[in-house]
Tab-separated table of C-alpha atoms in Angstrom:
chain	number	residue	atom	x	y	z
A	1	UNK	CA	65.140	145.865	110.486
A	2	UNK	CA	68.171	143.439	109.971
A	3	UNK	CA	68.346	141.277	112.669
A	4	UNK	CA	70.252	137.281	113.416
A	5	UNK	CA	70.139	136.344	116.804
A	6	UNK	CA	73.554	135.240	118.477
A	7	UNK	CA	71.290	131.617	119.283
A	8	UNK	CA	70.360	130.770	115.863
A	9	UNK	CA	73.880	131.751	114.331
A	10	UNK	CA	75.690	129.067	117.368
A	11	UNK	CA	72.884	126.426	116.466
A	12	UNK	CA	73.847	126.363	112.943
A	13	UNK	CA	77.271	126.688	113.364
A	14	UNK	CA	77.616	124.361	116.235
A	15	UNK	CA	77.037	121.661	113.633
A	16	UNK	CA	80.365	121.924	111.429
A	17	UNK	CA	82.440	119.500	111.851
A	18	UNK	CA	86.351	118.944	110.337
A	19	UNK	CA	86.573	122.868	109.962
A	20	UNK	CA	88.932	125.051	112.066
A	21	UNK	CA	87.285	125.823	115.596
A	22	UNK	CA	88.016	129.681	115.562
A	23	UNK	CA	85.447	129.460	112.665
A	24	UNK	CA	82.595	128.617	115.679
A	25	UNK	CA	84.026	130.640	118.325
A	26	UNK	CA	80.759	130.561	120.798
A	27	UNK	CA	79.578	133.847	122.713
A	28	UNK	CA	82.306	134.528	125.797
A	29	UNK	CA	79.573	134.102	129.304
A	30	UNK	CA	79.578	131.691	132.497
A	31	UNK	CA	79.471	128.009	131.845
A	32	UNK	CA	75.706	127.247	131.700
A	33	UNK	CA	74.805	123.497	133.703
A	34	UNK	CA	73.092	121.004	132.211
A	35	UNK	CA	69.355	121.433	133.961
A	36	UNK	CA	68.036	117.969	133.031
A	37	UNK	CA	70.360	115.062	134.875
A	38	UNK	CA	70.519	111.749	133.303
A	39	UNK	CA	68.421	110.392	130.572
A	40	UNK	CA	66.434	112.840	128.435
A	41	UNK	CA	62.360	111.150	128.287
A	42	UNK	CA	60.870	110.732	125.009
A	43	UNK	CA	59.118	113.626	125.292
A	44	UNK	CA	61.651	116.073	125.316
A	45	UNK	CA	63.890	113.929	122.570
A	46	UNK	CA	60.616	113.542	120.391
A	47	UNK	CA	60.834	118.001	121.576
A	48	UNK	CA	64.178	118.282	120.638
A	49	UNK	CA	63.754	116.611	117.238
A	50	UNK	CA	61.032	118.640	116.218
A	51	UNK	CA	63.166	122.246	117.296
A	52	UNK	CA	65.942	120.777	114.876
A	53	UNK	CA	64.137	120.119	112.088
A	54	UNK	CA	62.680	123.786	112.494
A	55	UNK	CA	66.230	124.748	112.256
A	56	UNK	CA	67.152	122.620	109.371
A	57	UNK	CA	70.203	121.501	111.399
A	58	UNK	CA	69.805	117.702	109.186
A	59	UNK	CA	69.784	119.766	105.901
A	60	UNK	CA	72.231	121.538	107.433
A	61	UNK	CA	74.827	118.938	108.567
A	62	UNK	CA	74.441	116.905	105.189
A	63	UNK	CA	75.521	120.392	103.656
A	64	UNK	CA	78.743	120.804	105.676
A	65	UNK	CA	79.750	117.665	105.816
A	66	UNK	CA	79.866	117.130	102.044
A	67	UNK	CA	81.898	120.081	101.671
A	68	UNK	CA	84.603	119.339	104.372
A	69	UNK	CA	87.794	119.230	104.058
A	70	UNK	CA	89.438	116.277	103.333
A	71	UNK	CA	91.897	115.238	106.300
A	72	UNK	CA	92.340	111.492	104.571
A	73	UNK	CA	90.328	109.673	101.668
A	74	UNK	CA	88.412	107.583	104.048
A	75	UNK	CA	86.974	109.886	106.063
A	76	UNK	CA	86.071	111.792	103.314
A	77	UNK	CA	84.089	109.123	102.178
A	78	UNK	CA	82.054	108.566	105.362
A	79	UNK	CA	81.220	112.863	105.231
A	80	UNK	CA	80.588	112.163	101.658
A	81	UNK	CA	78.497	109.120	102.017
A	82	UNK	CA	76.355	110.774	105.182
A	83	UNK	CA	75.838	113.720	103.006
A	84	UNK	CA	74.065	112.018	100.542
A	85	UNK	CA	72.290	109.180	102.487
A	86	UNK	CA	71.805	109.939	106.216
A	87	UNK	CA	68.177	110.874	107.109
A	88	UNK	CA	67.024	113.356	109.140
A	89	UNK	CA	65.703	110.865	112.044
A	90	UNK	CA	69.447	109.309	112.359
A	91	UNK	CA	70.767	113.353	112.444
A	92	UNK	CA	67.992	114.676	115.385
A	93	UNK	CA	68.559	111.268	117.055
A	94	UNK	CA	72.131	111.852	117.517
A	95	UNK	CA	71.804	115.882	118.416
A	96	UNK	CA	68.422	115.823	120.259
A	97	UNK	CA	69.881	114.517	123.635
A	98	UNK	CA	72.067	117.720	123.999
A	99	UNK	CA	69.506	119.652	123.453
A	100	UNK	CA	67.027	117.834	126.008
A	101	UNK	CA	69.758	118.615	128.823
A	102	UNK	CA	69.064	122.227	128.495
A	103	UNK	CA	65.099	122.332	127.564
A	104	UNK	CA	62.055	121.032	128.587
A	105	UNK	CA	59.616	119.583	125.737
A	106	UNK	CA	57.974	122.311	126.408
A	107	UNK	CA	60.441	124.896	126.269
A	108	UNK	CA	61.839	122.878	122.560
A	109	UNK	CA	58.515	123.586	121.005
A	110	UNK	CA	57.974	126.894	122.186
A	111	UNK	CA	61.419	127.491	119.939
A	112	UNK	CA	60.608	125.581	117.013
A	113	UNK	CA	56.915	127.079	117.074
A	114	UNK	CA	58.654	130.235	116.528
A	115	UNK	CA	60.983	129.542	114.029
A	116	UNK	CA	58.102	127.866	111.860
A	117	UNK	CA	56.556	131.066	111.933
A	118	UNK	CA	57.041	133.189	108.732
A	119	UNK	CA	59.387	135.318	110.661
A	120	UNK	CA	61.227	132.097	112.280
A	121	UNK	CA	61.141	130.810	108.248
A	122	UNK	CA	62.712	133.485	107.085
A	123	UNK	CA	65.524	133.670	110.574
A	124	UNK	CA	66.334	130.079	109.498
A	125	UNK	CA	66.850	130.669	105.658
A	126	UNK	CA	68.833	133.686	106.298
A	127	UNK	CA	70.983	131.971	108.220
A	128	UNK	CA	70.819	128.675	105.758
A	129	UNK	CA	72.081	131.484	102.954
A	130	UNK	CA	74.857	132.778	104.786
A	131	UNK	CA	76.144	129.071	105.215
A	132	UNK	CA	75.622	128.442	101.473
A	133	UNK	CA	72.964	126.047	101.478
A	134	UNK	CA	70.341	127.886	99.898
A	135	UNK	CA	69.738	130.935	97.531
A	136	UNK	CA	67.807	133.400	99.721
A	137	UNK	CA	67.891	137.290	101.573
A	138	UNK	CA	71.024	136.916	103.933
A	139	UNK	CA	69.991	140.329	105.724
A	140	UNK	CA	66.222	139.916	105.204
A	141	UNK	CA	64.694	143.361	105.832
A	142	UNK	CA	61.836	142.947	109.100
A	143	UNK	CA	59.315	145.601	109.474
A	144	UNK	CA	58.856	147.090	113.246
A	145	UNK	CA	56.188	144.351	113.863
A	146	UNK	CA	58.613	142.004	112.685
A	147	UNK	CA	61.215	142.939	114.729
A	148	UNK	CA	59.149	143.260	118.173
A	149	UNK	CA	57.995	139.449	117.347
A	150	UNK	CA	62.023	138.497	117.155
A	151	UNK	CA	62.490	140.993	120.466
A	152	UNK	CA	59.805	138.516	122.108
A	153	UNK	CA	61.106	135.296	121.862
A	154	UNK	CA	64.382	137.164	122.904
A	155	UNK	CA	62.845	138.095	125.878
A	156	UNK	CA	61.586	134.264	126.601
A	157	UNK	CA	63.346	132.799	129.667
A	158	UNK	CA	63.715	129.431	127.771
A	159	UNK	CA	65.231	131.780	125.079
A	160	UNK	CA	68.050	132.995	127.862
A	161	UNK	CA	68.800	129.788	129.122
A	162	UNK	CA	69.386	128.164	126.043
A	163	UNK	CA	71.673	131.154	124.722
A	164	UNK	CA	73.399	130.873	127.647
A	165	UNK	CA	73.944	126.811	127.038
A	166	UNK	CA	75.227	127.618	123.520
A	167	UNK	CA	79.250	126.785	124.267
A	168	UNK	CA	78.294	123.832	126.395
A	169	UNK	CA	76.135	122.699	123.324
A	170	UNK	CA	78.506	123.600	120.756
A	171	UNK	CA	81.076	121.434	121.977
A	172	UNK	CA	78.809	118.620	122.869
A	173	UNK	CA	77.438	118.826	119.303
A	174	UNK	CA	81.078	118.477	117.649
A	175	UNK	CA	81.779	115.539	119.717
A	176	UNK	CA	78.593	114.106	119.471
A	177	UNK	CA	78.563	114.374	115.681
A	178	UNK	CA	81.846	113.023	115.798
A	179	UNK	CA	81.038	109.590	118.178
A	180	UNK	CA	78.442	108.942	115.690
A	181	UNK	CA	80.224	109.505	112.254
A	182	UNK	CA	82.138	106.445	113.690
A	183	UNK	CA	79.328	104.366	114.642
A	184	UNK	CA	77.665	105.352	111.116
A	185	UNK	CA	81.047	103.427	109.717
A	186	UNK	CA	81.227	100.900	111.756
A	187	UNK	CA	77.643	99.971	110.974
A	188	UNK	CA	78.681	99.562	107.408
A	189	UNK	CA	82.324	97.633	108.371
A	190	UNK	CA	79.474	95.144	109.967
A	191	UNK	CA	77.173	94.792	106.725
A	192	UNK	CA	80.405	94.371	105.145
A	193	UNK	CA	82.144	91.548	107.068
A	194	UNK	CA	78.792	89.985	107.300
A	195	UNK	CA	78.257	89.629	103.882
A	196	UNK	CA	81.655	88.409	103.581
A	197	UNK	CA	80.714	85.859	105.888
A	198	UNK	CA	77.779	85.116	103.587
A	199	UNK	CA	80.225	84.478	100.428
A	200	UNK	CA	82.607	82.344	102.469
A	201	UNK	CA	80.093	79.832	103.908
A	202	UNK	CA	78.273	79.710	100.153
A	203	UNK	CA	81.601	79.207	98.285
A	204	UNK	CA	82.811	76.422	101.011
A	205	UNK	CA	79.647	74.842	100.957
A	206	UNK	CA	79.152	75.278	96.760
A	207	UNK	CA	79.547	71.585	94.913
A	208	UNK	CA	80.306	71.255	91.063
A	209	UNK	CA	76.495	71.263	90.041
A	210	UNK	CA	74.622	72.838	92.257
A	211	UNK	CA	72.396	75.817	90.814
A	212	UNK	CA	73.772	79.803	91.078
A	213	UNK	CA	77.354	79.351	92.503
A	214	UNK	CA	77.435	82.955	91.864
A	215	UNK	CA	78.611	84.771	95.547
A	216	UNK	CA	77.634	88.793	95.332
A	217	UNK	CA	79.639	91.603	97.081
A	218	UNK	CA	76.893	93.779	97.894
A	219	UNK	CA	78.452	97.604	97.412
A	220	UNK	CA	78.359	100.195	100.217
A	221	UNK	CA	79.244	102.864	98.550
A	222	UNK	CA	81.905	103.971	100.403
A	223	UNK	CA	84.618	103.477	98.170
A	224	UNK	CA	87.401	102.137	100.094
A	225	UNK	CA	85.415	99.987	102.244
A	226	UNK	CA	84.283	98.481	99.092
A	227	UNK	CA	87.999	97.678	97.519
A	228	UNK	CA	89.162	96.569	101.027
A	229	UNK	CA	85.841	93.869	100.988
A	230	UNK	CA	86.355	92.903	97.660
A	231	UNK	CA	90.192	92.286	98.063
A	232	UNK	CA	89.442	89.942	101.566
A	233	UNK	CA	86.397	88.270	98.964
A	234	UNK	CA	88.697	87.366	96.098
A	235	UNK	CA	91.434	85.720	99.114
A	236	UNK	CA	88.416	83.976	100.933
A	237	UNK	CA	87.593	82.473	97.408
A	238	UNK	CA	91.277	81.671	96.766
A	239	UNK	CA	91.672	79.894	99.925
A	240	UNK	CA	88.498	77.907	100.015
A	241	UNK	CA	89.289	76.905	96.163
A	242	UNK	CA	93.015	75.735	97.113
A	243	UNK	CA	91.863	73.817	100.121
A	244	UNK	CA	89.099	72.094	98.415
A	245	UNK	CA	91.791	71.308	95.865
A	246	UNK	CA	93.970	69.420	98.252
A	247	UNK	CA	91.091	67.788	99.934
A	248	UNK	CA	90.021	66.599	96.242
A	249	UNK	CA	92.883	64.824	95.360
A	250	UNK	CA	93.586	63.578	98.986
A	251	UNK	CA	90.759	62.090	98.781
A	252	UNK	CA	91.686	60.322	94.854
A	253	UNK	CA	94.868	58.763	96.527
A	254	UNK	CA	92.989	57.080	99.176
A	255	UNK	CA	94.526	59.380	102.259
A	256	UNK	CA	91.205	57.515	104.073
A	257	UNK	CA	92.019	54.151	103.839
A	258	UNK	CA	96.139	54.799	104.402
A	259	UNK	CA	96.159	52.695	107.378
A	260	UNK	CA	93.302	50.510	106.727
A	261	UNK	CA	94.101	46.689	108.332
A	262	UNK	CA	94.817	44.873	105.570
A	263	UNK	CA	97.575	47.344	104.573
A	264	UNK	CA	99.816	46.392	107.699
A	265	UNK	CA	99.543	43.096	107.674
A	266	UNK	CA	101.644	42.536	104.429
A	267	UNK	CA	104.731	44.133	102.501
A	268	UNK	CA	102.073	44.406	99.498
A	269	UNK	CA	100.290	46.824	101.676
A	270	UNK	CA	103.201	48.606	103.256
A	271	UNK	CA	104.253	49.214	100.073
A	272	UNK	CA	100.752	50.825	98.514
A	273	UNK	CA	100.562	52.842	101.797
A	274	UNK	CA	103.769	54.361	101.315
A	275	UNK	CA	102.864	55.143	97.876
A	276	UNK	CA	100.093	57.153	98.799
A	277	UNK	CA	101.482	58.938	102.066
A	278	UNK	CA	104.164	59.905	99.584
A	279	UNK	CA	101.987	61.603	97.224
A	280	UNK	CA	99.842	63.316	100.460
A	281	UNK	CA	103.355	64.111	101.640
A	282	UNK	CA	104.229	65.941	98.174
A	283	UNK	CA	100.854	67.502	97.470
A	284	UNK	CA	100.956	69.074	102.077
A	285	UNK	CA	103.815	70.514	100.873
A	286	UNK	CA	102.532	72.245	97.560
A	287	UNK	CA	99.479	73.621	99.574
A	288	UNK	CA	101.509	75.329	102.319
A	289	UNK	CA	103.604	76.839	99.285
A	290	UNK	CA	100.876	77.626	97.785
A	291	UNK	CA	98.873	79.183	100.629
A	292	UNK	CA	102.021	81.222	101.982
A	293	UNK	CA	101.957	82.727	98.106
A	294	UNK	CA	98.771	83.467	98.350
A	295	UNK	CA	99.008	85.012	101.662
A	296	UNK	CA	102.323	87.043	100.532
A	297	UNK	CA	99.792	88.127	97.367
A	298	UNK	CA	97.293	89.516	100.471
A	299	UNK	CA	99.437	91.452	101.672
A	300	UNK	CA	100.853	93.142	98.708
A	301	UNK	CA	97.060	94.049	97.984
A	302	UNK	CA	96.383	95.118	101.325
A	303	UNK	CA	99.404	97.218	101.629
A	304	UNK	CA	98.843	98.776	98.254
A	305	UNK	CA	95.059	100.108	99.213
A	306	UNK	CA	95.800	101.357	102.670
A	307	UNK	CA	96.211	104.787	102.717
A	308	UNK	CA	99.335	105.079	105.216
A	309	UNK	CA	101.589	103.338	107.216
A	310	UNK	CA	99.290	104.006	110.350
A	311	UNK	CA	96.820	102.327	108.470
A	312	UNK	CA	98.760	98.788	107.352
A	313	UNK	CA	99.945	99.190	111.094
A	314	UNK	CA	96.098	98.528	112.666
A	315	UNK	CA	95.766	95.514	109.389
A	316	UNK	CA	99.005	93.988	110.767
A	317	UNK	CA	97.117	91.544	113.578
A	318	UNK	CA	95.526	90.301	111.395
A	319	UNK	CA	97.872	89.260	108.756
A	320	UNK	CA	100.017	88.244	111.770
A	321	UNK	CA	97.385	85.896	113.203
A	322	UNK	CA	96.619	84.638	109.598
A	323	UNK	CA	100.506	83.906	109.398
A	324	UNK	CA	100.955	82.203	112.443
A	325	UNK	CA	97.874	79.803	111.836
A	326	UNK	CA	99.414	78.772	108.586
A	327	UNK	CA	102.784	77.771	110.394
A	328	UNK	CA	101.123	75.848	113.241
A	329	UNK	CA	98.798	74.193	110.234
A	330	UNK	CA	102.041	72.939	108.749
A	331	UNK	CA	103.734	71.774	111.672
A	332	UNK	CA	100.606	69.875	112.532
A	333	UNK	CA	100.482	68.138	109.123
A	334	UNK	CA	104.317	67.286	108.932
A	335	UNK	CA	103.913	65.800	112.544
A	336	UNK	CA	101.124	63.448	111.425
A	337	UNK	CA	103.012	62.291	108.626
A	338	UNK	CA	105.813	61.677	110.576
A	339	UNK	CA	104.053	59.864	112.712
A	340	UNK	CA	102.040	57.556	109.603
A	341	UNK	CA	105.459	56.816	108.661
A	342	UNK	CA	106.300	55.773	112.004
A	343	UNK	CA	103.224	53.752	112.036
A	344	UNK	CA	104.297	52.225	108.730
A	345	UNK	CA	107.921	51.004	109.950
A	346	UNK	CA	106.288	49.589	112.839
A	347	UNK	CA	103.719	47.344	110.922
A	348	UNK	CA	106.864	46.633	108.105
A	349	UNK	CA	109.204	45.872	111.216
A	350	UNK	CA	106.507	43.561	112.748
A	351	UNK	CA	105.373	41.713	109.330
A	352	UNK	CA	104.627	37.695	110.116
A	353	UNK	CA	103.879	39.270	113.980
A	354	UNK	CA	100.598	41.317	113.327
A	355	UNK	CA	97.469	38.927	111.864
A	356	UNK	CA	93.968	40.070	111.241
A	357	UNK	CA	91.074	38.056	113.103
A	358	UNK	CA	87.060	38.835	112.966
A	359	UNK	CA	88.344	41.863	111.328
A	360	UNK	CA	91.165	43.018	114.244
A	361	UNK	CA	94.377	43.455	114.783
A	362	UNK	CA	96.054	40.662	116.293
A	363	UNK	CA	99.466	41.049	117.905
A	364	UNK	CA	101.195	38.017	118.981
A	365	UNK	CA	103.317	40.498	121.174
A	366	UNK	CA	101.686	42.694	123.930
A	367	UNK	CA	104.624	44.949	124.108
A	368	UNK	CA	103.387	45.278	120.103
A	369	UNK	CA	99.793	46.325	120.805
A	370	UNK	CA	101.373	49.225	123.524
A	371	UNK	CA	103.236	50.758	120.571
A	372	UNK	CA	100.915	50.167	118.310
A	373	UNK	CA	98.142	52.124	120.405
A	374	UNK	CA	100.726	54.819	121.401
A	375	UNK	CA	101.019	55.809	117.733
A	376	UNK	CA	97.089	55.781	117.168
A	377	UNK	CA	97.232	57.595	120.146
A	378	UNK	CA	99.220	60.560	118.702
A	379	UNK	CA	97.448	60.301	115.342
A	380	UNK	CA	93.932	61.001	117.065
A	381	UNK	CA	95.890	63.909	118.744
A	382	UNK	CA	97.177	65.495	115.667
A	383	UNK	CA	93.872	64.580	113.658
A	384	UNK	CA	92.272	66.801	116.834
A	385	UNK	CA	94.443	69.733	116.429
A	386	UNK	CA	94.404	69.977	112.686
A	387	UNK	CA	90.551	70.195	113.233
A	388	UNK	CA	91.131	72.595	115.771
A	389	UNK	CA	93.059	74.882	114.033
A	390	UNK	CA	90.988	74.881	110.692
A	391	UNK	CA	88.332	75.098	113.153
A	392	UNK	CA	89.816	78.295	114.465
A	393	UNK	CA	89.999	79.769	111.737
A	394	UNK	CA	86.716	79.321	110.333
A	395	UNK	CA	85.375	80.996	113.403
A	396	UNK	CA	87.264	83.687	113.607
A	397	UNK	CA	86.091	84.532	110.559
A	398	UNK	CA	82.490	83.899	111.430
A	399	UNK	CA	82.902	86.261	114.071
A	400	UNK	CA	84.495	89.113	111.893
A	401	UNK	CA	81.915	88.506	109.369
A	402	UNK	CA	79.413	89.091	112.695
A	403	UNK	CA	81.266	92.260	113.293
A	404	UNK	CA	82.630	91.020	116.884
């Protein structure tokens, strides 16, 4: 006897995914109701679990995902990458609540009892070969005994219901095994970020000297989740690098001690001050060129490994935000050395008027000290915000690296 119940044939094919739904057409019948409300209990997932694996619906779902069509490259990847690396735990985990709607953990195991029997065995096989998973009898022959063990667990009430459940479960199964082929991706986009997180803190916190200085991408294997990670590295790095740069050789002119006491108090001083803001002035400016080039570089990249324009479209925020911190940066910085140089023709404008006692500014004028403290005032301000906005920046990085 020849024989492939309707049930077994919707099981398997409820689990294809990305393939044209006439392909799973489920049996025509009444819609069947869910008969277990709310959360399933562990008994009847732990049920559930054990029915699929007697199915082979994991072995199953690796199989048809790795040969599905390809709709675009990176979903491709994720089918690919499942295929080859999800387990069977993370498959029943995701599957075995719809089934727990419509059995009891009872009623799960009285299934996958029978289809570990050598009948079920060969039911499941059959059915595995007419998928193409495995070499085996697509119309195994049963003998009469066979046959009246298949007509039994036909018979089985739990058998009925569940047939009955089959387009309810179908559908729940493609949307469930949709729901979690994005959560399988995002789980990666978060091991990702995070260990982009990792490289940024190492490389800003890596000195000249210190042992390794050597910041591993750690590979997903998802191809273009990879190149995307490794393009945002390699800009991290580039940023870091050209910041610590500046900071380097603010820090040789003096930027520090630009308004130190004894440097207002005399045209000598004035003078030297000027010297250096001028050089900090010059060497602002070739950082903002050079970060805008390097952000104009990041974008090229980006926009050369998206796939589409829908794609560069969802990136766009983020460049945009990127942008727009760079501006504000540089209107920060060219306020606060407009307002050191303001500082500067004050002190040269007061020279003879401004003394240093028991290591203070003295001002023989108290309309002096108001201006004087107004333009501190602003510096703190600006000093503030320029810490805010690197600040901001940092963390928002911090937080993508998190996955938030």
């Amino acid at each position: 006897m020849k024989s492939f119940p309707s049930l077994l044939l919707c099981c398997m094919l409820a689990a294809s995914i990305n393939l044209p739904q006439a392909a799973h057409a489920a049996p025509a019948g009444a819609v069947a109701e869910a008969r277990f409300a709310g959360p399933a209990s562990p008994e009847q997932l732990a049920a559930a679990s054990r029915l699929l694996q007697a199915l082979e619906m994991p072995r199953l779902i690796r199989v048809l995902l790795g040969r599905a069509p390809k709709v675009d490259q990176e979903t491709y990847e994720v089918n690919q990458h499942i295929s080859q690396h999800a387990s069977d735990a993370e498959i029943c985990a995701t599957l075995a609540p719809i089934y727990a709607k419509y059995l009891s953990a009872d009623e799960a195991d009285r299934l996958a009892i029978h289809y570990r029997t050598s009948v079920g065995r060969r039911q499941v096989t059959a059915m595995l070969a007419r998928e193409g998973v495995v070499n085996g009898e697509r119309n195994p022959y049963f003998t009469e005994s066979e046959a009246r063990e298949v007509r039994a667990i036909e018979a089985l009430p739990v058998y009925k219901v569940f047939a009955a459940a089959q387009p309810q479960i179908f559908e729940a199964n493609r949307a469930a095994l949709h729901a979690w082929r994005g959560r399988y991706y995002a789980g990666y986009q978060k091991q990702v970020m995070a260990n982009l997180a990792e490289i940024r803190t190492a490389n800003a916190n890596y000195k000249p000297g210190d042992p390794g200085g050597k910041f591993i991408l750690r590979r997903t294997g998802l191809a273009t989740l990879d190149k995307y990670a490794g393009i945002i590295a390699d800009y991290n790095i580039e940023t870091i690098n050209t910041s610590r740069a500046m900071s380097n050789d603010l820090n040789r002119y003096g930027v520090d001690h630009l308004l130190m006491k004894e440097r207002l108090v005399t045209a000598e001083g004035i003078g030297r001050a000027r010297d250096i803001l001028a050089k900090c002035e010059e060497r602002m400016e070739r950082y903002l060129h050079d970060r805008d080039l390097q952000q104009a570089a990041f974008r090229e990249r980006v926009a050369a490994s998206l796939p589409d324009k829908h794609a560069m479209a969802a990136f766009e925020p983020n460049l945009v935000r990127e942008y727009d911190q760079l501006v504000r940066l540089g209107e920060n910085q060219r306020a606060l050395v407009d307002v050191y140089k303001r500082v500067l023709d004050f002190a040269s404008s007061r020279l003879g008027a401004i003394q240093i006692q028991d290591n203070r500014l003295m001002f023989n004028d108290e309309a002096d000290l108001q201006v004087f403290n107004a333009l501190v005032a602003q510096v703190t301000k600006l000093s503030e915000e320029e810490s805010a906005l690197r600040g901001d920046g940092g963390q928002r990085k911090e937080a993508e690296g998190a996955g938030k």
